[in-house]
Each structure stands twice: as structure tokens, then as C-alpha cells.
XYZ file of C-alpha atoms in Angstrom:
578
model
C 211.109 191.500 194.577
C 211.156 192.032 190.770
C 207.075 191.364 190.810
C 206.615 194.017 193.679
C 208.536 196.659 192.196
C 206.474 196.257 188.306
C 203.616 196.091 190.251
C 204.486 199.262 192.590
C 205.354 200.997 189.162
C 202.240 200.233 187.285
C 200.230 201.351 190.500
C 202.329 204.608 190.574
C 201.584 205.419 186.593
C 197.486 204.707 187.056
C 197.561 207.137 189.864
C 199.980 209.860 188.043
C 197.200 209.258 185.122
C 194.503 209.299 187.087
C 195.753 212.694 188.095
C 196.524 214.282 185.068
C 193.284 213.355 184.178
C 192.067 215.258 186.632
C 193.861 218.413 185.859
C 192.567 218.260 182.562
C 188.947 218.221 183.306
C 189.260 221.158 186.003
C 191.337 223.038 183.375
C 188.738 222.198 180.523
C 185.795 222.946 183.213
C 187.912 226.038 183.990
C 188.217 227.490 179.895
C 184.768 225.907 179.809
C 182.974 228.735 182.342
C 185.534 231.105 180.836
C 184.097 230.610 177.719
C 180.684 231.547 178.736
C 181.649 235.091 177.505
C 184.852 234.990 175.003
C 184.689 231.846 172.837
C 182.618 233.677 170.933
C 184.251 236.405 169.869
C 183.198 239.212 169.685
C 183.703 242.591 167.821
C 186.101 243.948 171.220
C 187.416 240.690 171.771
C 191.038 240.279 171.016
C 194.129 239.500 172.625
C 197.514 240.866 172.567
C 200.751 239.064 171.484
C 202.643 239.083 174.455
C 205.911 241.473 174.147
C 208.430 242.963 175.896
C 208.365 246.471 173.514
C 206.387 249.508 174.953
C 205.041 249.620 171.417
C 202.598 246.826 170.415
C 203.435 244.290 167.835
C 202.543 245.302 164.199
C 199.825 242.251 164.466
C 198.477 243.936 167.362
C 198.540 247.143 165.981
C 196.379 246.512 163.049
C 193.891 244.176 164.527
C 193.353 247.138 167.067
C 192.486 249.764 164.405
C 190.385 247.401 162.277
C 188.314 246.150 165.610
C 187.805 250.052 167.052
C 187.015 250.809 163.515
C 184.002 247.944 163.754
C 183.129 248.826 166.821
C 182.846 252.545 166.215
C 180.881 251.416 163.172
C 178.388 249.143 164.660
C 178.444 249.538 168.474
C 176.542 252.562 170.014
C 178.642 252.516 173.125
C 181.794 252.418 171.363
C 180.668 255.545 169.212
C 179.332 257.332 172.240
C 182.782 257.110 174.006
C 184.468 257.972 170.872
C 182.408 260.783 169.828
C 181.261 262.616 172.871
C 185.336 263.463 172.814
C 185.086 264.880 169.558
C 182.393 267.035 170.166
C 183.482 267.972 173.288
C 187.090 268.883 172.469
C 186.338 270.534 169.196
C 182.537 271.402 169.287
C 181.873 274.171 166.611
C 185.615 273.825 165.489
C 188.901 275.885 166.569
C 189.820 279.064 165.559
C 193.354 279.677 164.655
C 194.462 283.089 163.602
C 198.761 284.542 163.111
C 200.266 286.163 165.474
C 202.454 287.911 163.140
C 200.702 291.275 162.117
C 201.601 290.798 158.202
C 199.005 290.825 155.176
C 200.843 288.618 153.655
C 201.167 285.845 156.223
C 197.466 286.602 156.783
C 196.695 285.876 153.034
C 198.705 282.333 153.443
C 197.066 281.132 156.250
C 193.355 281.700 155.249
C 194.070 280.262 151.230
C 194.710 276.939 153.284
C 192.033 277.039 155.062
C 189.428 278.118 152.881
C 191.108 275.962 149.732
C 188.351 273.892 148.477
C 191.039 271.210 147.861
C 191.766 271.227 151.709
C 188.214 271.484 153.067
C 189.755 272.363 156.469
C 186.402 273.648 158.254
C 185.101 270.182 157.898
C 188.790 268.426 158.158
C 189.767 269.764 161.331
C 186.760 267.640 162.956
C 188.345 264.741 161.305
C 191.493 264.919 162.475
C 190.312 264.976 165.607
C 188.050 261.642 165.415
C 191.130 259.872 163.609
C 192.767 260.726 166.469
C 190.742 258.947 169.059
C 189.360 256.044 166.839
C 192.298 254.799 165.255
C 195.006 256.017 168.173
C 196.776 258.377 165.534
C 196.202 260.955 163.041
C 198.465 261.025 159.977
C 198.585 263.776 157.497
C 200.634 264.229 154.639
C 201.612 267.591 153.225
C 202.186 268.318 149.226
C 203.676 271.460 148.570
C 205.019 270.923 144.531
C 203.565 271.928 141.633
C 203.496 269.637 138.026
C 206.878 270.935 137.350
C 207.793 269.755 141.178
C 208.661 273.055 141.979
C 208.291 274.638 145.627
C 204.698 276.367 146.014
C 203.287 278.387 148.806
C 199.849 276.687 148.512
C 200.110 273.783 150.935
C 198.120 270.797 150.183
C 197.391 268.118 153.052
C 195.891 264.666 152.660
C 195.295 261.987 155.357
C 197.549 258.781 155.476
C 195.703 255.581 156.396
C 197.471 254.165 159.538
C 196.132 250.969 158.662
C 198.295 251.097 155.464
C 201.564 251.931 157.408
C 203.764 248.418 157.586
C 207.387 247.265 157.623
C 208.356 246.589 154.402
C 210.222 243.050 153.027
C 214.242 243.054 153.729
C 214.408 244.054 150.027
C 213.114 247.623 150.693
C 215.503 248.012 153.628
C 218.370 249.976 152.123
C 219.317 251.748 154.921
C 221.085 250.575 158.425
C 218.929 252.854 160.221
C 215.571 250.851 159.755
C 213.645 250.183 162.140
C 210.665 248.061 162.618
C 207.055 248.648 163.483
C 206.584 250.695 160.325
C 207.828 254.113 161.300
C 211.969 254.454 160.754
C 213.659 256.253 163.738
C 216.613 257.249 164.676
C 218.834 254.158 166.318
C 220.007 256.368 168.322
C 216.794 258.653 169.265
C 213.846 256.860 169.110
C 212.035 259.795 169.457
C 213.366 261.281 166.207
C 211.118 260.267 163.328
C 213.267 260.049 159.928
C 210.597 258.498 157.625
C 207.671 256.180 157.486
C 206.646 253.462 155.223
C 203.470 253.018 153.487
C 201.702 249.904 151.401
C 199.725 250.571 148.605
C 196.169 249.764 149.287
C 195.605 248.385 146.081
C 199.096 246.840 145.145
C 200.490 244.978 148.423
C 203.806 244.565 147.145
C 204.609 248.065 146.424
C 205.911 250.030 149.798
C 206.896 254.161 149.335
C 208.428 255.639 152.337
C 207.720 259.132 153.041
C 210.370 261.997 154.815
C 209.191 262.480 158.656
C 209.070 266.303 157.806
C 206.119 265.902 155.071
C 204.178 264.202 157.981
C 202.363 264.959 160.477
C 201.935 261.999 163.076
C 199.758 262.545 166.034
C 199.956 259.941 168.719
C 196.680 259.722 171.236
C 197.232 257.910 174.888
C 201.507 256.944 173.806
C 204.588 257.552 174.971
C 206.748 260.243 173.638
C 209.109 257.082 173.036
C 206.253 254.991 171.348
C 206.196 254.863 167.971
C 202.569 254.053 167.227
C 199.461 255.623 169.075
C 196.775 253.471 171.137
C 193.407 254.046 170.824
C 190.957 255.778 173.140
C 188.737 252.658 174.428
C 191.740 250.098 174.225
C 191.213 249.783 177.852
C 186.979 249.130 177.729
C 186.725 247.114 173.807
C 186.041 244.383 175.724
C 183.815 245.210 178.445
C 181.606 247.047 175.150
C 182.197 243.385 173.675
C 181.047 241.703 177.017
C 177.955 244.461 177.628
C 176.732 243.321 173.732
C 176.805 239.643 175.109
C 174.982 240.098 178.134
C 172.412 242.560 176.377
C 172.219 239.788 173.663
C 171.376 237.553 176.184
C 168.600 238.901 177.752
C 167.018 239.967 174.351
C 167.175 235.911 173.899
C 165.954 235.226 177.058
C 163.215 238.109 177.376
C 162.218 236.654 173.830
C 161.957 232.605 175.076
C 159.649 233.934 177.760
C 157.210 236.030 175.592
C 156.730 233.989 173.256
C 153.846 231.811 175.543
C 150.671 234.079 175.328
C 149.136 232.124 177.834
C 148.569 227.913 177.677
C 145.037 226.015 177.228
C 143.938 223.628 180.044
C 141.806 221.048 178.719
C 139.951 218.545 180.850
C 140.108 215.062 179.652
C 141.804 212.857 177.750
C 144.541 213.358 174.568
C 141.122 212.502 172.268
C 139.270 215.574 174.088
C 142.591 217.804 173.516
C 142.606 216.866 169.766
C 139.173 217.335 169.175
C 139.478 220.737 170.245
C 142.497 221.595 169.213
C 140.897 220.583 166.037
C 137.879 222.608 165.992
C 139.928 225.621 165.955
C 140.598 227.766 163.324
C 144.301 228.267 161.922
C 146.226 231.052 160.429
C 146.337 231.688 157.115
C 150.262 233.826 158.056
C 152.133 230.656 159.304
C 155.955 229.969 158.484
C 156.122 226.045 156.764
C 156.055 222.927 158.528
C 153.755 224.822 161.057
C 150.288 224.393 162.315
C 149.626 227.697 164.149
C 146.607 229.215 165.462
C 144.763 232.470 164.993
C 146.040 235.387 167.184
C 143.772 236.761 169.758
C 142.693 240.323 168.525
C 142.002 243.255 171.241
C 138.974 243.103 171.829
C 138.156 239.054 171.564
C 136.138 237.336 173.724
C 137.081 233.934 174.626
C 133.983 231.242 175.065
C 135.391 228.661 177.573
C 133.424 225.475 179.660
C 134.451 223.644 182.400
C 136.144 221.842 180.316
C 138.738 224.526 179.075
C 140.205 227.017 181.069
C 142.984 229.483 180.033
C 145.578 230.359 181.645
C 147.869 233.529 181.265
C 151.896 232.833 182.241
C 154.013 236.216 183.381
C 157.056 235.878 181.744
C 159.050 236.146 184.550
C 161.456 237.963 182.866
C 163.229 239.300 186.440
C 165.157 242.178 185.115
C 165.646 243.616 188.652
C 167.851 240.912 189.306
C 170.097 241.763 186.398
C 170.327 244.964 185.968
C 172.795 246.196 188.516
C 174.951 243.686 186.511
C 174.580 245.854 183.013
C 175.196 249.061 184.904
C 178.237 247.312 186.990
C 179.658 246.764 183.091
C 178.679 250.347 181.783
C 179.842 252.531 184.683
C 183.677 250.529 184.094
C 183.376 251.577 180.583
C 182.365 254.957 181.517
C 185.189 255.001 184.083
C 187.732 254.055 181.646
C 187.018 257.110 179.309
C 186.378 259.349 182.047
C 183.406 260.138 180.884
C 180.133 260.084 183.278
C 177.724 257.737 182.976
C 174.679 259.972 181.655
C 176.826 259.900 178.363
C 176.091 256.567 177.880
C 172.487 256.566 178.202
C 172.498 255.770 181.845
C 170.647 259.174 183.692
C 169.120 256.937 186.384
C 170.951 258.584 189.578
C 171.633 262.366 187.743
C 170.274 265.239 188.589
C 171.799 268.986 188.604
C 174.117 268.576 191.014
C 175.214 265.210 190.700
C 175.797 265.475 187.193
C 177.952 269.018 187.832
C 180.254 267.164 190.208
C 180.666 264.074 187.496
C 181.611 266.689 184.995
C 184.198 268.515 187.060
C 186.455 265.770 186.065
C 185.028 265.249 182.623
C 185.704 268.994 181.851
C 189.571 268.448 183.058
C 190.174 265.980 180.595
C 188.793 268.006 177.702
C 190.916 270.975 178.710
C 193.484 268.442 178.630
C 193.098 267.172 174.967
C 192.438 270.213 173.915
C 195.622 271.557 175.403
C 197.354 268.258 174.168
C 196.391 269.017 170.518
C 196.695 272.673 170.346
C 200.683 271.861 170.841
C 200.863 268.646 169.365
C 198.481 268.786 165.841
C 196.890 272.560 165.337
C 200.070 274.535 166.085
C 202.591 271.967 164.110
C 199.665 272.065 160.624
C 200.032 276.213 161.032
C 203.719 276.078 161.194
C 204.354 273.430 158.398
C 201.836 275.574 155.989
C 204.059 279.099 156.775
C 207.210 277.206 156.480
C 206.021 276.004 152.409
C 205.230 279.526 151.925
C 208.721 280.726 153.182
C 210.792 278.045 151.385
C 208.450 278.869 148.148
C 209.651 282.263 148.917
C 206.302 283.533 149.298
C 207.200 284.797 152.920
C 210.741 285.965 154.662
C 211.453 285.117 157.854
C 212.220 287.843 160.053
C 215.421 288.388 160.820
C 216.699 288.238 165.041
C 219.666 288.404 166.954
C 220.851 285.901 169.025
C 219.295 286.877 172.553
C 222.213 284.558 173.993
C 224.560 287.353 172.820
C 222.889 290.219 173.805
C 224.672 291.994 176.635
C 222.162 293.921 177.752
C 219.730 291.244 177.597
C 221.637 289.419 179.670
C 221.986 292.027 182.657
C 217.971 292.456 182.137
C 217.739 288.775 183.000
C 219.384 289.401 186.438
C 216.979 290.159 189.057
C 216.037 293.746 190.396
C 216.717 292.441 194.094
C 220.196 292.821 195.879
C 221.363 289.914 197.599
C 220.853 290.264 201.515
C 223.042 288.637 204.268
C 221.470 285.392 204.200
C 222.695 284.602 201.002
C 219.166 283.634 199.022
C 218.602 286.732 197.478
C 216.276 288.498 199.991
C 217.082 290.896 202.693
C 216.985 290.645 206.528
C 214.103 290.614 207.978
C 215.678 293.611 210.234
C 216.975 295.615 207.395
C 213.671 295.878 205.616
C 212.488 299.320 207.686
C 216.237 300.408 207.558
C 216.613 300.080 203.514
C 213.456 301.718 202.521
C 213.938 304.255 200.745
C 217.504 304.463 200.343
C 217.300 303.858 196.849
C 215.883 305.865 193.792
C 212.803 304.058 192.575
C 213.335 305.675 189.096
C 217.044 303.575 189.444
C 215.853 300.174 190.254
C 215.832 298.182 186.589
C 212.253 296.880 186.497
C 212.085 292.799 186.371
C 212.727 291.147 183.180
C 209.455 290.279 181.296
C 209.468 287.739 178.272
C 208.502 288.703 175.033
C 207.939 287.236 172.144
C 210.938 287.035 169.538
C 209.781 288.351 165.915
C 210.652 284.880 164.467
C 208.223 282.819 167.260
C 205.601 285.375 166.348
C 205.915 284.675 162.725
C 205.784 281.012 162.928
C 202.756 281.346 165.840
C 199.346 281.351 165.511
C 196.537 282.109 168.426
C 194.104 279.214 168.776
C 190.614 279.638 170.282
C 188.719 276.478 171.564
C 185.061 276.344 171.879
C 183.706 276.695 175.259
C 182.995 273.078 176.601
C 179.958 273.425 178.600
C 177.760 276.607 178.977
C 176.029 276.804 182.176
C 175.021 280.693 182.278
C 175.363 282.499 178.805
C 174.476 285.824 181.149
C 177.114 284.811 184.013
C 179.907 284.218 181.482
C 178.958 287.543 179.430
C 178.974 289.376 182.583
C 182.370 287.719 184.140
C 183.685 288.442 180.503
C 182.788 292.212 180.808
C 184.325 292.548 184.331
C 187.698 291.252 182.974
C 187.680 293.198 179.751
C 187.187 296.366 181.727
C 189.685 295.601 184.101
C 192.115 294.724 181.043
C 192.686 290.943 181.740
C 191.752 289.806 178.269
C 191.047 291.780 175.209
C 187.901 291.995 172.823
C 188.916 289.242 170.485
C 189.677 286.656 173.404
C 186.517 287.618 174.870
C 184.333 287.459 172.019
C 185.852 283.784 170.653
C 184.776 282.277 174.307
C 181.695 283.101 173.419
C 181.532 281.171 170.324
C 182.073 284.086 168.075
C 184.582 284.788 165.248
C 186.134 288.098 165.867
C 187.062 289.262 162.572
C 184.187 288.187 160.859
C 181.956 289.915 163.419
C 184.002 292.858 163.055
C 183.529 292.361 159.335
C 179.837 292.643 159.626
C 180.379 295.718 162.561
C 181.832 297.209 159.497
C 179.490 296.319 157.001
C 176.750 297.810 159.086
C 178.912 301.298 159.683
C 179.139 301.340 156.084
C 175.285 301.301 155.257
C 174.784 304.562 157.319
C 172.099 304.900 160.084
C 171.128 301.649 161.753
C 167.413 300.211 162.252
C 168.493 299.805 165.517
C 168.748 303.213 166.940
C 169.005 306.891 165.514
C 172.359 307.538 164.932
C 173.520 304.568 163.315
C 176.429 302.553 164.619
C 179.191 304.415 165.953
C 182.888 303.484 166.535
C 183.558 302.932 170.218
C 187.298 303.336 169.207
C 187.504 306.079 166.967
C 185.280 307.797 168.821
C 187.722 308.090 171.695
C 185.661 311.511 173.764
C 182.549 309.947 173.495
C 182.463 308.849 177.067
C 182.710 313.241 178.002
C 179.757 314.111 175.739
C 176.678 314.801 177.684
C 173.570 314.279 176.750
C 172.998 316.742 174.911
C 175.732 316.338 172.719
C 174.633 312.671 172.115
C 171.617 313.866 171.091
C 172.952 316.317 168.678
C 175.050 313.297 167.210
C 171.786 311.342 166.336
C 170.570 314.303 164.401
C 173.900 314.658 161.997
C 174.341 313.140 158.435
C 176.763 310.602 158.184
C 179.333 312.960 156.978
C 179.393 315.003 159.854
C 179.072 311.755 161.924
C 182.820 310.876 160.440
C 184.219 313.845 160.936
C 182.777 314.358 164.813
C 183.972 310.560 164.925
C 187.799 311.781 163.559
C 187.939 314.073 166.178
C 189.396 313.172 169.674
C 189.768 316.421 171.613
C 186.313 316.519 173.600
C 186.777 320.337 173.124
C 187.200 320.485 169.094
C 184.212 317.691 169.088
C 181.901 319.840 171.230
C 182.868 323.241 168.677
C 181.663 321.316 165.889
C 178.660 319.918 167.231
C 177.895 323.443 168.243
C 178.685 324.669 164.618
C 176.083 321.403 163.058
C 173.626 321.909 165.443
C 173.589 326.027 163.967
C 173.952 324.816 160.364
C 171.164 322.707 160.613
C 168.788 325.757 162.802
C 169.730 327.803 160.164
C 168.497 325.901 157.155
């Protein structure tokens, strides 16, 4: 009984073995054909550390920004995602001009901008590639002087968001620390109080920096996320898989071309050698090899019945792989949201295809560019008017409290008397009854938002490039139609077309200045102060062409179409009588 049961046992642990064995070859066969593309790594491939945070680990987080970075570096596909946003979000570059109609505010804005220390007209185009490369853009802003006094000339400076990390316990200090390198609020994560920085150069030294010198733009994060993702986390590494596969058939295409064609020789291996022999070799060979001359164009080959040449097609069969590539580059494309054409690929395009691929394309610019106007461009204006006002370069308006503002308050309530059914409307009955019962002069007119002083001061307008122009003509016309009908002004009209307003009006100016134009014979005239222009006749616009360009100015003074008609009536005699 004893025997049976060892024996039963041993039998029982060979099979269990046997088993396990088993497993371990499928799983090693498994990891094996896995392999095939990921154990060798390659510039997109990485793997998270599995955690339960919405935020990734810091480990994560920097192996992210230093394998986009590579990537964006060295891949074209990777840079063609990244960069197509860039210059289709910001194109030419924004432009951002105050609301708040004061010289002064004015004169603080444009230092920034044009500071040579700043070099915001090429900066802004950086911020905006940060963004989508590394996931974040951090800026820093420096508003002291030597004597670390308050000054109204801001000075900004990007922050490395590879340098941001969680300092040793030592630096801690505080029981509001947090981890993953940016300190929050314990009790508000989304309330930024400072964030920590290692030197470059000196890895033990950490400096933490006050949330409100900082500017911290997050791309594709939560509003709860403290660190920002970047834009192809989702496709590094299908781009890492599509360089493998390319790689692949460069080998492969290469193995197959490298045969010119192969030498039949009838006979034995002493026939072979002795021609073989005969032949001449090249003087170009690498060492340890015995190659022959290459066939020029034009040479003629002498051949017997004893040799015969034969010419091998590489069979290189790229038919049967390329819906494969394109499988890998429309995922990629369909990650970004970006159409295919962008990455090279124009095989199936054509005008209207690639208009409907757009439509979508086009959303998600408007998107980012809405996105940023809020959360980077309007945030840098503010910060730079709020230095000037606590260097006491600039006082902020002054407001009441709309909250306690009677009168506001009744202007709030709607012009429309609550009816019988209790929703505000009337009766469908009473409508014919009611009308005109009421004085319209009596009715209060419905409360219309403006904006407070104190917004307007710390607001700035912000004009995006246009993203795609079909029709230069069609959107000059559709631009006219509105700006005659009053639905956007000259300014907002002229920016969508890609112009600067002020510095067009500069050279409008400029041009008025210099006297007659070589454009026409009356020079440039004023649309504006020229207000009865549009009730001269012909005549009369004749007669204006003829005037010097002091009697221009004061005909252009003038806006009573009768005064304006006297005194072209008393040039036009002036001039008959000299």
C-alpha cells in the first residue's frame, strides 16, 4: 500500500512537471512572437508603472518627456504630428491687443512684447510647441530689479519640466507637500501653492518657486492632474512600431538587391574556377573580399554555351505589405486627429475628400486655440498688467460692487410679466388681447452685460490666424457683407485676414501724411473724417482731386455736406481766378 501510494505520488509530480513545463514554453513562445516588435526597444517604446493616481508616476513622467523629446528630434512622423499643431494653431502668431483704452496700459503691454530680453514674437511659437511636445509649458515671471524692488517691466523665462522633481524629506518643511513635484493644496488639488525645481547642473540643490510667479500650462490633463501628457502619448508606439516595420523592409528590399543577376556555368567546379579566374577584379573592394568589376551601362557581355547569365527580380512584393504600413499610419493619424495627407500619405485625397477630412481637423484647432487663448495668452497678459500695477506703474480702476447695486439688480429682472401659467410667458389667448395695452416707451429694455471697468483693464483682445484659406476673394467679400451690416468692426475684420490693424493703420497714416498718393489724384482720403463724402457728386469729387492738401484738410474737417459743398465752390473760384 505504502509502495502504491510513493509510486502514485512520483507519477503525479512528473505529470504536474511535465505541465509546468509546458506552460513555460507556450509562455516563452508567447513573449517570444511578442518580441518580434518590442524587445528591441525602440525610441516610442516604453511602459508605464502601473498606478492607481490619475497623474502618472514621476518615473513615468520623465521618461515620457525625454522619449517625445527623441522622437520629435529624430522621427519625421513624430515631428509631423507635433508640428502641423503648431503651425496650425498659431500660424503667423497671435495678436493680442488691451481692451482698456489707456496710453499707459498700451505702453506696458507692447515694452513686453517688443523687449529684446523677452523675444515674444518668436516665444509665443515656443510656448506653443512646449506645449504639445513635452505635455506642459512652464514659464516663470521676474518682475525685481538688483535692489529686488517691484518693476513694471515683466521679465519671463521658460522652466524645464524635465527639471521639476520632488525633493528629499529634508526639503519638505511644510505639511502641505505634496508629491509629483508640484505642491498643492491638501485640500484642493486644483490649487497650485508652489513647485519645486532641481538644478540642472547641481542635483542636490532643489528651489521651490510661488505658484503665482508661474505659469503652468497643462495639454490633454485633467483640471485635477497635476502634470500635463503629451500630444502623441497615445501613437509613440505605433511611430516606434512603423520605424520597425519600415526598418525592415529597407533590410529586406536591401538582401534582395544586392544579387545583380547569377552566372550559370556549364561544367564542372574546375570549369567554374577557371573562369571565375579569368575575370578581372575590382580595384574598390572592402578587405577579406574578392569582388568583381561592376557592369557599366553600356557593357556588352560575351557569353558561350557554356555561360549563360541570368538576371533574378528581387521579388521585393511591396503590394503585399503595404496596406500593413498605411493600417499603422492612418491609427497614428487617427490618434492626433489629424488626416492622413499630413503624414505624407495623399494616395486616396483629392479636393473633396481632403475638405471632409479637415472638417474635423479644423474643429480641433479651433479647439486649442480656444483652449490656450483662456488658459496661456490671456493669463501671460494679465500677470504682465498686474507687475505693472503692484510696481505702481498702473491703477486699477476703481468699481462698485454690482451685487449691491439696486438698480442693477431690478435691470437683471426680465422685461416679461409673468402669465397664468406660471413660466413667465403669457396665454396663448391673451396675446391679441394684451397688445398694446402697454406703453412701449415704459417697458425696461432686457438687461445686456457689459463689461466692468476692472475686467476691461485686466483684458486683452486676441486675434488667431485664420487656419485654412480656401477663397481669399470669398472671405474678403463675406467680410465686407458683415462689416456693412455692423456684425464685426474694421479691426476684427482686417486681423482675419492676416493683417495687423494698427500697424496698417500706421502706414494708412504714414501715407496721408506724405500728401497726394501715386495711386490716384487726390491722395488718400479719410473715410472717417470725411463723414459727407458719400453726398458729394461727382463733380464735387472731382473738384477734391484738384485741391492742395491744405484745402483737402479743411474740406476733410468739415461734416455738413452743405458747408463742404460752399467751400468747394469757393476753391474751385480761387483756383479759376488765379
Amino acid at each position: 500500500m505504502i509502495e502504491f501510494i510513493r509510486t502514485w505520488a512520483t507519477t503525479q509530480k512528473a505529470r504536474w512537471q511535465s505541465e509546468l513545463n509546458s506552460i513555460q514554453v507556450e509562455d516563452k513562445l508567447v513573449a517570444e512572437a511578442g518580441n518580434v516588435v518590442t524587445e528591441k526597444q525602440t525610441d516610442g517604446g516604453w511602459e508605464f508603472i502601473r498606478s492607481n493616481q490619475k497623474d502618472l508616476v514621476m518615473t513615468d513622467q520623465l521618461r515620457m518627456i525625454q522619449s517625445v523629446r527623441r522622437l520629435f528630434r529624430y522621427d519625421p512622423n513624430a515631428r509631423a504630428a507635433i508640428f502641423n499643431m503648431v503651425k496650425y494653431v498659431i500660424g503667423r502668431g497671435v495678436i493680442i491687443t488691451p481692451k482698456f483704452e489707456d496710453k499707459k496700459v498700451w505702453h506696458v503691454w507692447r515694452t513686453f512684447w517688443t523687449d529684446k530680453k523677452n523675444k515674444m514674437g518668436t516665444r509665443q511659437f515656443e510656448m506653443v510647441l512646449r506645449f504639445f511636445r513635452d505635455g506642459e509649458m512652464l514659464m516663470q515671471f521676474f518682475n525685481k530689479d538688483s535692489e529686488n524692488k517691484a518693476t513694471w517691466k515683466t521679465l519671463v523665462r521658460f522652466r524645464d519640466p524635465d527639471d521639476l522633481r520632488t525633493p528629499p524629506m529634508e526639503y519638505k518643511g511644510d505639511p502641505q507637500f505634496a508629491k509629483n513635484d508640484v505642491e498643492v493644496d491638501p485640500n484642493d488639488v486644483e490649487t497650485v501653492l508652489r513647485y519645486w525645481f532641481q538644478d540642472p547642473y547641481f542635483p542636490n540643490i532643489y528651489t521651490k518657486v510661488d505658484a503665482n510667479d508661474v505659469l503652468h500650462v497643462k495639454c490633454m490633463a485633467d483640471s485635477d492632474q497635476k502634470r500635463g501628457e503629451t500630444f502623441i502619448l497615445p501613437v509613440m508606439n505605433l511611430i516606434g512600431q512603423y520605424t520597425d516595420w519600415l526598418q525592415n523592409r529597407l533590410v529586406l528590399n536591401r538582401i534582395r538587391t544586392a544579387i545583380a543577376f547569377v552566372r550559370k556555368i556549364k561544367g564542372g567546379s574546375a570549369d567554374v574556377n577557371r573562369i571565375a579566374g579569368s575575370l578581372g577584379t575590382s580595384s574598390r573592394t572592402a578587405e577579406g573580399e574578392n569582388k568583381s568589376n561592376n557592369i557599366r551601362r553600356g557593357t556588352i557581355l560575351n557569353a558561350n554555351e557554356a555561360v549563360d547569365y541570368e538576371f533574378k527580380t528581387p521579388n521585393i512584393n511591396a503590394a503585399d505589405v503595404k496596406d500593413d504600413g498605411r493600417a499603422v499610419i492612418t491609427r497614428i493619424a487617427g490618434g492626433t486627429g489629424q488626416p492622413e495627407h499630413n503624414f505624407g500619405d495623399a494616395s486616396n485625397a483629392n479636393y473633396a475628400s481632403t475638405f471632409v477630412a479637415e472638417a474635423p481637423f479644423v474643429k480641433e484647432i479651433q479647439y486649442f486655440q480656444a483652449f490656450l487663448e483662456e488658459a496661456m495668452f490671456k493669463p501671460l497678459y494679465r500677470r504682465v498688467i498686474e507687475n505693472a500695477v503692484e510696481a505702481k506703474a498702473l491703477k486699477e480702476p476703481a468699481e462698485k460692487d454690482p451685487m449691491a447695486d439696486d438698480e442693477l439688480q431690478e435691470a437683471e429682472k426680465p422685461p416679461v410679466k409673468p402669465g397664468a401659467n406660471g413660466n413667465g410667458n403669457k396665454p396663448a389667448d391673451d396675446d391679441a388681447e394684451g397688445e398694446g395695452d402697454e406703453n412701449p416707451k415704459e417697458k425696461k429694455q432686457a438687461f445686456e452685460y457689459q463689461e466692468t471697468e476692472k475686467e476691461k483693464f485686466y483684458g486683452c483682445d486676441i486675434q488667431w490666424p485664420e487656419i485654412i484659406h480656401r477663397d481669399l476673394k470669398e472671405l474678403t467679400d463675406s467680410l465686407t457683407i458683415q462689416r456693412s451690416n455692423g456684425w464685426v468692426s474694421d479691426k476684427t475684420a482686417s486681423e482675419t485676414l492676416g493683417f495687423e490693424f494698427t500697424e496698417e493703420w500706421r502706414k494708412q497714416q504714414s501715407v496721408r501724411d506724405m500728401g497726394d498718393s501715386p495711386f490716384d489724384n487726390g491722395g488718400v482720403i479719410d473715410p472717417e473724417a470725411l463723414a459727407g463724402e458719400e453726398q458729394l457728386d461727382n463733380e464735387a469729387r472731382q473738384q477734391m482731386a484738384s485741391l492742395t492738401k491744405e484745402q483737402r484738410a479743411q474740406v476733410m474737417a468739415e461734416k455738413d455736406p452743405e458747408k463742404v459743398a460752399k467751400l468747394l465752390s469757393k476753391f474751385a473760384a480761387a483756383t479759376a481766378a488765379n
